[in-house]
Short mmCIF file of C-alpha atoms and ligand atoms in Angstrom, two decimals:
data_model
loop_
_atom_site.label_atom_id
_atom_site.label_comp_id
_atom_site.label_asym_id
_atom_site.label_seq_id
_atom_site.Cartn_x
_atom_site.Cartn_y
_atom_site.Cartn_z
CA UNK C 5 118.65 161.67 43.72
CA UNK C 6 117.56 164.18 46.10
CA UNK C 7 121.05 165.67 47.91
CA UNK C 8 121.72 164.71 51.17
CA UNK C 9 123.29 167.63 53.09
CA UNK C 10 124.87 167.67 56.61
CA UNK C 11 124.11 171.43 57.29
CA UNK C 12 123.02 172.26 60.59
CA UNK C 13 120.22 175.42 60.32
CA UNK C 14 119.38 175.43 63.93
CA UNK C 15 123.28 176.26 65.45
CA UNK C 16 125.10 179.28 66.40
CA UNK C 17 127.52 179.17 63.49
CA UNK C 18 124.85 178.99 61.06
CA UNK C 19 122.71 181.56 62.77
CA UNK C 20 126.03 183.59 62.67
CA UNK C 21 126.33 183.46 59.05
CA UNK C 22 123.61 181.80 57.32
CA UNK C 23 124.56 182.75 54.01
CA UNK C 24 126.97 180.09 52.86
CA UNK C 25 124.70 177.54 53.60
CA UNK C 26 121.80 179.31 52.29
CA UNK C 27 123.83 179.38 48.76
CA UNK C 28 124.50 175.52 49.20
CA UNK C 29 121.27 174.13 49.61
CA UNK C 30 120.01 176.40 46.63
CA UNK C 31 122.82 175.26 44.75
CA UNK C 32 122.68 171.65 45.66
CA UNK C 33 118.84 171.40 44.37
CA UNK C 34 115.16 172.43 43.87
CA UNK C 35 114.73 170.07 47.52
CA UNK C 36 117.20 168.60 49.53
CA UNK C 37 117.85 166.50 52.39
CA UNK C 38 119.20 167.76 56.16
CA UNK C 39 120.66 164.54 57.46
CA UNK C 40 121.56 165.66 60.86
CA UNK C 41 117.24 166.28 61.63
CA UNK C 42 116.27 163.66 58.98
CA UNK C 43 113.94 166.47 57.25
CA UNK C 44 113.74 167.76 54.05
CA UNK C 45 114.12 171.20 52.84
CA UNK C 46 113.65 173.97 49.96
CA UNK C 47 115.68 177.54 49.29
CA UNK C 48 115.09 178.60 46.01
CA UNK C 49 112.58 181.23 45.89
CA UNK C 50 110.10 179.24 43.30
CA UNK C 51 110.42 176.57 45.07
CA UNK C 52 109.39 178.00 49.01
CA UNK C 53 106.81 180.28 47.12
CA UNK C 54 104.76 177.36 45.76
CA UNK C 55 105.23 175.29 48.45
CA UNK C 56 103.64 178.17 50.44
CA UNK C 57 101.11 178.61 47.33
CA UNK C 58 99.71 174.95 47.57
CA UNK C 59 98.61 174.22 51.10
CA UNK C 60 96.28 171.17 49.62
CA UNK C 61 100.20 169.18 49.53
CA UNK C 62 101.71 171.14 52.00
CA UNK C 63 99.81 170.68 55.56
CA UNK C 64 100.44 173.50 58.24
CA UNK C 65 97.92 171.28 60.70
CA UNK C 66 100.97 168.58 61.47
CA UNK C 67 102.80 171.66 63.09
CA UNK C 68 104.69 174.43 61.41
CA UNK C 69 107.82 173.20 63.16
CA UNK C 70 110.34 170.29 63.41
CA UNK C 71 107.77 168.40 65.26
CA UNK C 72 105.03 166.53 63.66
CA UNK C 73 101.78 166.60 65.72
CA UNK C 74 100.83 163.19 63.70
CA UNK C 75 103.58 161.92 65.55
CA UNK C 76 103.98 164.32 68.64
CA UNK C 77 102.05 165.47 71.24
CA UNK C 78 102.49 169.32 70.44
CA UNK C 79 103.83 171.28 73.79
CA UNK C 80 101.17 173.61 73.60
CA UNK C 81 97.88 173.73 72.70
CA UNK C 82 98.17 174.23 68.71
CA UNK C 83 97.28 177.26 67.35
CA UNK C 84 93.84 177.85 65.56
CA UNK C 85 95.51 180.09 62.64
CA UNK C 86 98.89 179.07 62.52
CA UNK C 87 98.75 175.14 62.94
CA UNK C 88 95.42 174.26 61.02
CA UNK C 89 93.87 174.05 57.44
CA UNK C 90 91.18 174.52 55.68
CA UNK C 91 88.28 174.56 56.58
CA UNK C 92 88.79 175.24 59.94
CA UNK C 93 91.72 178.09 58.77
CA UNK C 94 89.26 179.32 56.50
CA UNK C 95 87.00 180.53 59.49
CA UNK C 96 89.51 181.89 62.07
CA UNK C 97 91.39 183.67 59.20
CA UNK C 98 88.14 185.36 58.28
CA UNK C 99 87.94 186.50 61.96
CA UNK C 100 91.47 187.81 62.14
CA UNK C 101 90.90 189.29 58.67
CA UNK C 102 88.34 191.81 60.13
CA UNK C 103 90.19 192.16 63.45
CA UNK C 104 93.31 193.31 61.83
CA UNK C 105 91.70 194.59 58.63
CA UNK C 106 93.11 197.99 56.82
CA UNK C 107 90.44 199.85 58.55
CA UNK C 108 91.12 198.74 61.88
CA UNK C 109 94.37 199.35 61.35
CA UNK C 110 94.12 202.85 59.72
CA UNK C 111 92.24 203.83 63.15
CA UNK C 112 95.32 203.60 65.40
CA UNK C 113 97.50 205.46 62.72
CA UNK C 114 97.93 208.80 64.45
CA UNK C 115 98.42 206.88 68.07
CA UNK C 116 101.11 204.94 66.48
CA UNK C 117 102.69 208.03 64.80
CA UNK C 118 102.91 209.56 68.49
CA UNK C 119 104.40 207.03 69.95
CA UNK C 120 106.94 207.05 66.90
CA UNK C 121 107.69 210.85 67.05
CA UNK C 122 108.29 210.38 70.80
CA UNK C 123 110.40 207.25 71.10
CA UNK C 124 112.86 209.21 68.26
CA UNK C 125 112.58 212.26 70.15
CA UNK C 126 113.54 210.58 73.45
CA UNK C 127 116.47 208.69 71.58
CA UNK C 128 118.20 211.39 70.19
CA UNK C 129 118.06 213.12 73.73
CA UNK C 130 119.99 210.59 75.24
CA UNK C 131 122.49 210.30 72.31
CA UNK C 132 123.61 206.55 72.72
CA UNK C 133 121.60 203.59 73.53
CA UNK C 134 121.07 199.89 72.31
CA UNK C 135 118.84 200.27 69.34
CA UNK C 136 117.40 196.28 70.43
CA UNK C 137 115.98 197.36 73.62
CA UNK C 138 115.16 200.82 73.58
CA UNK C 139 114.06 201.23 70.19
CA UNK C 140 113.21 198.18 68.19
CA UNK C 141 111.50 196.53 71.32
CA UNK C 142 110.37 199.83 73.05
CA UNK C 143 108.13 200.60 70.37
CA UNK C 144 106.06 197.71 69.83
CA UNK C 145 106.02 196.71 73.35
CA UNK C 146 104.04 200.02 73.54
CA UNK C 147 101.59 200.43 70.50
CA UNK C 148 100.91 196.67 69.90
CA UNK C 149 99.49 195.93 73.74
CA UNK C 150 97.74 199.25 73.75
CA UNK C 151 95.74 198.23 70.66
CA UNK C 152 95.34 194.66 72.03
CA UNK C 153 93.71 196.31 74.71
CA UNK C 154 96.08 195.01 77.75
CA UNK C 155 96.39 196.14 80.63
CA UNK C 156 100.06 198.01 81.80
CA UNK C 157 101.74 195.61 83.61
CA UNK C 158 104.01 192.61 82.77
CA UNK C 159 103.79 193.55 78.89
CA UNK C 160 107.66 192.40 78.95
CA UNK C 161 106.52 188.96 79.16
CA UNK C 162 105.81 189.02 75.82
CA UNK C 163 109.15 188.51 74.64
CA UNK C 164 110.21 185.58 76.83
CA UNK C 165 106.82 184.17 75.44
CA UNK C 166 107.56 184.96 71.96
CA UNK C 167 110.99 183.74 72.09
CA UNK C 168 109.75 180.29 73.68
CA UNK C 169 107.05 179.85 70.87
CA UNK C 170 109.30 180.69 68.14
CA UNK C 171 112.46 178.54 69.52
CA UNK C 172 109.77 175.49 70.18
CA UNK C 173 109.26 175.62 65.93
CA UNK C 174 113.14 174.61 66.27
CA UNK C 175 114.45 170.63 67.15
CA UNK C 176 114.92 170.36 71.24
CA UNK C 177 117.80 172.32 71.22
CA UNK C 178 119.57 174.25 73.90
CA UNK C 179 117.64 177.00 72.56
CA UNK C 180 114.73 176.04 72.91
CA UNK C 181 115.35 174.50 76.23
CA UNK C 182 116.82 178.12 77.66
CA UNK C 183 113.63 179.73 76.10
CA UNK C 184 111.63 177.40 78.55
CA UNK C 185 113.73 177.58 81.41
CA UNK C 186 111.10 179.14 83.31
CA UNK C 187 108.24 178.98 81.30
CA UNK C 188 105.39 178.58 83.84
CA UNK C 189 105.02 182.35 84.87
CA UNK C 190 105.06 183.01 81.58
CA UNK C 191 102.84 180.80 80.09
CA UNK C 192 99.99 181.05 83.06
CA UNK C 193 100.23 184.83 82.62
CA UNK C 194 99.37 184.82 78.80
CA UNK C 195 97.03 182.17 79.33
CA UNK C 196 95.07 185.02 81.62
CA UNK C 197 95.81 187.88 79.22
CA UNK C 198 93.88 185.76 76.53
CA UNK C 199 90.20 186.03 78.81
CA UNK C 200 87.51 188.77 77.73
CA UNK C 201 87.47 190.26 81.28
CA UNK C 202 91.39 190.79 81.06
CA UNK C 203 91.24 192.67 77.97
CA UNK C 204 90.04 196.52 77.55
CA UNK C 205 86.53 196.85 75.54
CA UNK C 206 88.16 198.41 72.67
CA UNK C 207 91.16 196.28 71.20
CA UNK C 208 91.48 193.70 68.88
CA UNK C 209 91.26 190.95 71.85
CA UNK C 210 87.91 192.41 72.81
CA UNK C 211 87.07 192.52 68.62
CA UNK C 212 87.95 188.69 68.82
CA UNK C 213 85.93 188.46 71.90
CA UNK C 214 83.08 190.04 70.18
CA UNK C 215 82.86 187.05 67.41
CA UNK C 216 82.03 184.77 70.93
CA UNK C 217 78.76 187.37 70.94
CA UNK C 218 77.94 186.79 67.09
CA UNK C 219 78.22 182.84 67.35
CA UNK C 220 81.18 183.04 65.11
CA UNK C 221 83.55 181.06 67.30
CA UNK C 222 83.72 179.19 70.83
CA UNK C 223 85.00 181.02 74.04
CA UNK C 224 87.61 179.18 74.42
CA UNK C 225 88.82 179.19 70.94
CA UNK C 226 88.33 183.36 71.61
CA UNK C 227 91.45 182.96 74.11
CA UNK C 228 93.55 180.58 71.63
CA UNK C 229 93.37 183.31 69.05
CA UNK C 230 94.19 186.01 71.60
CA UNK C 231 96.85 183.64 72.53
CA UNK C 232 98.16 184.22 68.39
CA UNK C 233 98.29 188.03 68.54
CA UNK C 234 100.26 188.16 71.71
CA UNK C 235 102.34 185.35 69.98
CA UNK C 236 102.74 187.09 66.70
CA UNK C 237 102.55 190.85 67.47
CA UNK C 238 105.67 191.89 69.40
CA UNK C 239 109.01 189.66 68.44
CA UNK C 240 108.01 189.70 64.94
CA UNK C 241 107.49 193.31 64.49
CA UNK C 242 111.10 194.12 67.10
CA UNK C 243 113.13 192.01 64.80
CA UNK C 244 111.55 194.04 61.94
CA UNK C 245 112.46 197.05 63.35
CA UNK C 246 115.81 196.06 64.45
CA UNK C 247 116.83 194.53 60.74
CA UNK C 248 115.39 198.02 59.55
CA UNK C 249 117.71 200.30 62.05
CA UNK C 250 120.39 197.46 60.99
CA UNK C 251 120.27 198.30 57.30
CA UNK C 252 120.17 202.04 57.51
CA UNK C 253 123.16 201.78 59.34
CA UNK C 254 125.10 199.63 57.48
CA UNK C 255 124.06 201.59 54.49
CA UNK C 256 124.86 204.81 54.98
CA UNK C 257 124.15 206.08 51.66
CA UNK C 258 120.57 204.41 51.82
CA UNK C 259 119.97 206.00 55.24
CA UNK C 260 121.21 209.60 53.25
CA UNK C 261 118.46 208.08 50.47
CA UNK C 262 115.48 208.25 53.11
CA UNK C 263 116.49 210.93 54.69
CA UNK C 264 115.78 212.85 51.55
CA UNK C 265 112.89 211.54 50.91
CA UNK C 266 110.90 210.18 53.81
CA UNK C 267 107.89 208.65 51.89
CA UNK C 268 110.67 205.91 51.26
CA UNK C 269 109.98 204.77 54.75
CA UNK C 270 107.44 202.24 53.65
CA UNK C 271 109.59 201.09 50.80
CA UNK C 272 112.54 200.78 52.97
CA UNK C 273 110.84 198.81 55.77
CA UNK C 274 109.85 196.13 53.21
CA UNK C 275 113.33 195.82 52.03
CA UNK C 276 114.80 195.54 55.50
CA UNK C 277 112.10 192.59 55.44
CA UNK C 278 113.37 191.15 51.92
CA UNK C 279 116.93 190.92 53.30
CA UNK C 280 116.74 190.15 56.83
CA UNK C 281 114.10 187.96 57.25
CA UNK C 282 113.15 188.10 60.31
CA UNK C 283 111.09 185.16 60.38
CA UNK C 284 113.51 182.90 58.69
CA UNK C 285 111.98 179.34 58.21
CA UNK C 286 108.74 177.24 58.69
CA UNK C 287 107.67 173.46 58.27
CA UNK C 288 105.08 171.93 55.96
CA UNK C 289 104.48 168.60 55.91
CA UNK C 290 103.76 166.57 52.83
CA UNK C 291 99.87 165.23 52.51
CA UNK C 292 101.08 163.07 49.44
CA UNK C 293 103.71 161.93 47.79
CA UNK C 294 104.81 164.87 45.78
CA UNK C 295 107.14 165.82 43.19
CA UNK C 296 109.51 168.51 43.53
CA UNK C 297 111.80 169.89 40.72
CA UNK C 298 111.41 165.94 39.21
CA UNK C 299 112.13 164.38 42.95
CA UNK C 300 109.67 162.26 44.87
CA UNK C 301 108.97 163.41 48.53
CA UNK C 302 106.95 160.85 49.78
CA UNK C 303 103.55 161.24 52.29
CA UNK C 304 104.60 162.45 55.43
CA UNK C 305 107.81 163.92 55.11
CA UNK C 306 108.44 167.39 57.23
CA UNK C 307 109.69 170.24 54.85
CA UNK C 308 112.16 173.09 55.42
CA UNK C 309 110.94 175.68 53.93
CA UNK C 310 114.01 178.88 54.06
CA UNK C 311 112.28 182.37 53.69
CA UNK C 312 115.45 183.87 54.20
CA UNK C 313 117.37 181.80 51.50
CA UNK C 314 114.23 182.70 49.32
CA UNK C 315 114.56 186.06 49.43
CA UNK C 316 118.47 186.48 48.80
CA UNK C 317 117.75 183.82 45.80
CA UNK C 318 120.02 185.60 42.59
CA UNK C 319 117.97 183.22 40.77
CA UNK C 320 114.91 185.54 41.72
CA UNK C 321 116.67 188.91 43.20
CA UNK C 322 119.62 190.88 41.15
CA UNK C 323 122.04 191.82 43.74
CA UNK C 324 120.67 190.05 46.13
CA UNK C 325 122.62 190.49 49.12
CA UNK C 326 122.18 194.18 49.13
CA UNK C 327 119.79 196.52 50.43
CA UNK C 328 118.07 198.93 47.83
CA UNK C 329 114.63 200.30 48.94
CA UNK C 330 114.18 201.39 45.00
CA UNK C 331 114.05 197.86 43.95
CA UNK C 332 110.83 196.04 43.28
CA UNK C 333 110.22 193.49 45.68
CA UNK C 334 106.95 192.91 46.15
CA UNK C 335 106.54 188.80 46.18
CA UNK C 336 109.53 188.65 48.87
CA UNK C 337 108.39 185.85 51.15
CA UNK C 338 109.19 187.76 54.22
CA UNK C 339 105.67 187.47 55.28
CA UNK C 340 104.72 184.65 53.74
CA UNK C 341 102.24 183.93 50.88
CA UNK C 342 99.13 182.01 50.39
CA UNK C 343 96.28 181.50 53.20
CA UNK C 344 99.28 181.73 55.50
CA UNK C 345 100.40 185.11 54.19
CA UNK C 346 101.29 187.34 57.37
CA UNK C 347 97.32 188.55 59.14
CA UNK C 348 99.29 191.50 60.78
CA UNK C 349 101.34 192.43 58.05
CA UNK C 350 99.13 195.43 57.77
CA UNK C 351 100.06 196.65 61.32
CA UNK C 352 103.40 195.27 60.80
CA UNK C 353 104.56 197.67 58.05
CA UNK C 354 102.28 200.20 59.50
CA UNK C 355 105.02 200.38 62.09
CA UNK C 356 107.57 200.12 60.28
CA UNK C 357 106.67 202.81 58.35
CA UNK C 358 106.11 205.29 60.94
CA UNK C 359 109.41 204.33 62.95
CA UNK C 360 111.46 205.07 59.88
CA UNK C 361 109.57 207.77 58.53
CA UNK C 362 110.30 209.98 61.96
CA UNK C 363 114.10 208.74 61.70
CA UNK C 364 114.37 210.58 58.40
CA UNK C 365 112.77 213.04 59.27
CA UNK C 366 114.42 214.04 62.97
CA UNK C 367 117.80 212.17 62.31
CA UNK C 368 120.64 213.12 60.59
CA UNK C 369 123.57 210.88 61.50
CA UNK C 370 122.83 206.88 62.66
CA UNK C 371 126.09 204.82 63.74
CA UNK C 372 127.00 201.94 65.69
CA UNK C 373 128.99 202.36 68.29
CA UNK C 374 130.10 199.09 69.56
CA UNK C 375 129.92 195.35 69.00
CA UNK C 376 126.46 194.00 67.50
CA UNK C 377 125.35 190.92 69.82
CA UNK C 378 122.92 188.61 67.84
CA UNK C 379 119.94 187.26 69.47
CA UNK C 380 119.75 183.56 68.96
CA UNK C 381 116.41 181.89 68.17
CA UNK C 382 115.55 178.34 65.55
CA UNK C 383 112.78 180.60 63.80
CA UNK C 384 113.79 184.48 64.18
CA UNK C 385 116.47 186.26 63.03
CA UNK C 386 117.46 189.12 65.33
CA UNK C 387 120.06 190.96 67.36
CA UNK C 388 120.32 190.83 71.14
CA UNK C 389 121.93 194.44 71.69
CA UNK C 390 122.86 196.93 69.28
CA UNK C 391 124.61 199.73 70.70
CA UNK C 392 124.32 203.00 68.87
CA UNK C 393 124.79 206.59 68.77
CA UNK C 394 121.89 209.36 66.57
CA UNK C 395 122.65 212.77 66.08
CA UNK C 396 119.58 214.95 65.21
CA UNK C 397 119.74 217.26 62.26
C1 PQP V 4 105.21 185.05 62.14
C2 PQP V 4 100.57 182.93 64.82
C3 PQP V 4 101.44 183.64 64.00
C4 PQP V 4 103.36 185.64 62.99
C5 PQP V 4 100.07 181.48 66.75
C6 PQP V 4 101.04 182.22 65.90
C7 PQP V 4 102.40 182.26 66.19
C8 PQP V 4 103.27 182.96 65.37
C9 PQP V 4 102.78 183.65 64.27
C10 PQP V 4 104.76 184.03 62.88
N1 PQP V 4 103.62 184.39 63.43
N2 PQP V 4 104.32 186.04 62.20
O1 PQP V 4 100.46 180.99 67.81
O2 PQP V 4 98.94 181.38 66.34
#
């Protein structure tokens, strides 16, 4: 018997506290059944990291969300990367492998590292200000359209865009339905960002571009993997950031930790990762019946898959619920794993990193100052304001 639970993962008082419920579908079973969505779901680590592993069972191409595009007409054009399989994965991964490769990445280090040294610099100048917006989405609202090559204006439209996408993964909640409010502007305006002759000649949307030249891929399908960076690039990487300023100042003894050693900025990013999750769930769908943990899912059947409830897993994690950049925890699903594993996860921690690594360095007190709002969103976990104070040192 496969339990049959009446949680509700896409609400305010779960996003509020997700952690009770997180324990109780782990407990409950290896898969288990969400009654109020009709949808099954996994939270034990093994359990999320093989469904991940085995994409053969476990189609992304029926929609990584609620919605099942065998069923649905998806709201948007799906996504070439996110929303397919093989083969057709195989070949746009391959492009957004090279785009987004080490190398590439490596290239923008020092322009990154700036950018770092001067947001932090301009921060501690002013003293107090809301770590959400003028920190965690400052900085890659800066460095991520820069290397995409776009131009100056509107780049705030990312996040309205970004929230939409990642509250449409979500049921039709009034979530998702604020997120599209006014989705038109926003919408026609990426849809324009995504053409070659919008983009600089040097980014990663002209490197996409580029594979047009080579024969790799079709113009348009050019655009629809544009369209995935400036999906993927900014309110991923700002809820990184902001569960990484979160931590460090929760944890005052870890943020004393980094500070004393800065190379732990890497380490420390990843954990912030492990424990936050910023990207909290996704959807499979089943291509067969299936067996999970000795239950039948039959052909079909939409999966829950909890990254978040994954990584906090005591059957995986010792002291789970607490934040220790020493640990080991490489094979955290934060970012995935498989042929979906995170393309920008490179650039991701690359940021992280160097955000981090200049608050140890220039900071020597980090402290909240008022009420935490959260931000909330059916995929991402985030805050909406976080009001704090940094003292240099
Ligand atoms: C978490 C691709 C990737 C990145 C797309 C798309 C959207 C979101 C993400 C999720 N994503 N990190 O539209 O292709």
């Amino acid at each position: 018997m496969i339990p049959a639970l009446d949680i509700d993962p896409f609400c305010k008082a779960f996003f509020d506290d997700p952690y009770p419920a997180h324990a109780a579908m782990r407990d409950a079973g290896p898969v288990v059944y969400l009654t109020q969505y009709d949808v099954h779901a996994v939270a034990r680590y093994n359990d999320v990291r093989a469904m991940l592993l085995d994409w053969g069972s476990y189609t992304s191409a029926r929609g990584v969300g609620i919605s099942d595009f065998a069923k649905e007409k998806p709201w948007r054009l799906p996504s070439l990367l996110l929303e397919t399989d093989p083969p057709l994965h195989d070949r746009t991964r391959k492009l957004m492998d090279k785009v987004l490769s080490p190398a590439a990445v490596r290239g923008l280090r020092e322009a990154f590292a700036d950018a770092a040294e001067l947001l932090i610099d301009d921060l501690l100048a002013r003293g107090t200000f809301d770590a959400v917006r003028d920190l965690a989405e400052a900085y890659p609202l800066t460095v991520f359209p820069d290397a995409v090559g776009m131009p100056a204006e509107n780049r705030r439209f990312l996040l309205p865009y970004g929230n939409m996408v990642f509250n449409s993964f979500g049921p039709r909640n009034s979530f998702f339905e604020a997120a599209v409010a006014d989705a038109e502007p926003v919408l026609a305006w990426v849809q324009a960002q995504s053409k070659r002759d919008a983009l600089s000649t040097t980014g990663f949307g002209a490197a996409i571009h580029a594979a047009v030249d080579d024969g790799d891929i079709a113009e348009a399908e050019a655009e629809v993997l544009v369209r995935s960076l400036l999906t993927a690039g900014v309110d991923t990487t700002v809820n990184g950031l902001c569960a990484a300023v979160y931590c460090l100042a929760r944890f005052p003894a870890a943020f004393e930790q980094l500070r004393a050693d800065p190379s732990l900025a890497r380490a420390a990013f990843e954990e912030a990762i492990r424990l936050e999750s910023p990207v909290q769930t996704f959807f499979r769908t089943t291509t067969r019946d299936v067996t999970i943990g000795g239950e039948m899912v039959p052909e079909g059947t939409k999966i829950l898959m909890f990254l978040g409830a994954a990584n906090r897993d005591p059957r995986r994690w010792d002291q789970a619920d607490t934040f220790d950049m020493t640990r080991r925890n490489a094979g955290h699903v934060g970012f995935g794993a498989g042929i979906h594993a995170c393309v920008g996860a490179v650039l991701a921690r690359m940021e992280g990193e160097l955000v981090l690594a200049a608050l140890a360095r220039k900071v020597s007190r980090l402290e909240i100052t008022g009420e935490p709002k959260r931000r909330y969103n059916n995929t991402l976990r985030g805050m909406a304001s976080l009001p704090m104070r940094m003292v240099a040192g």
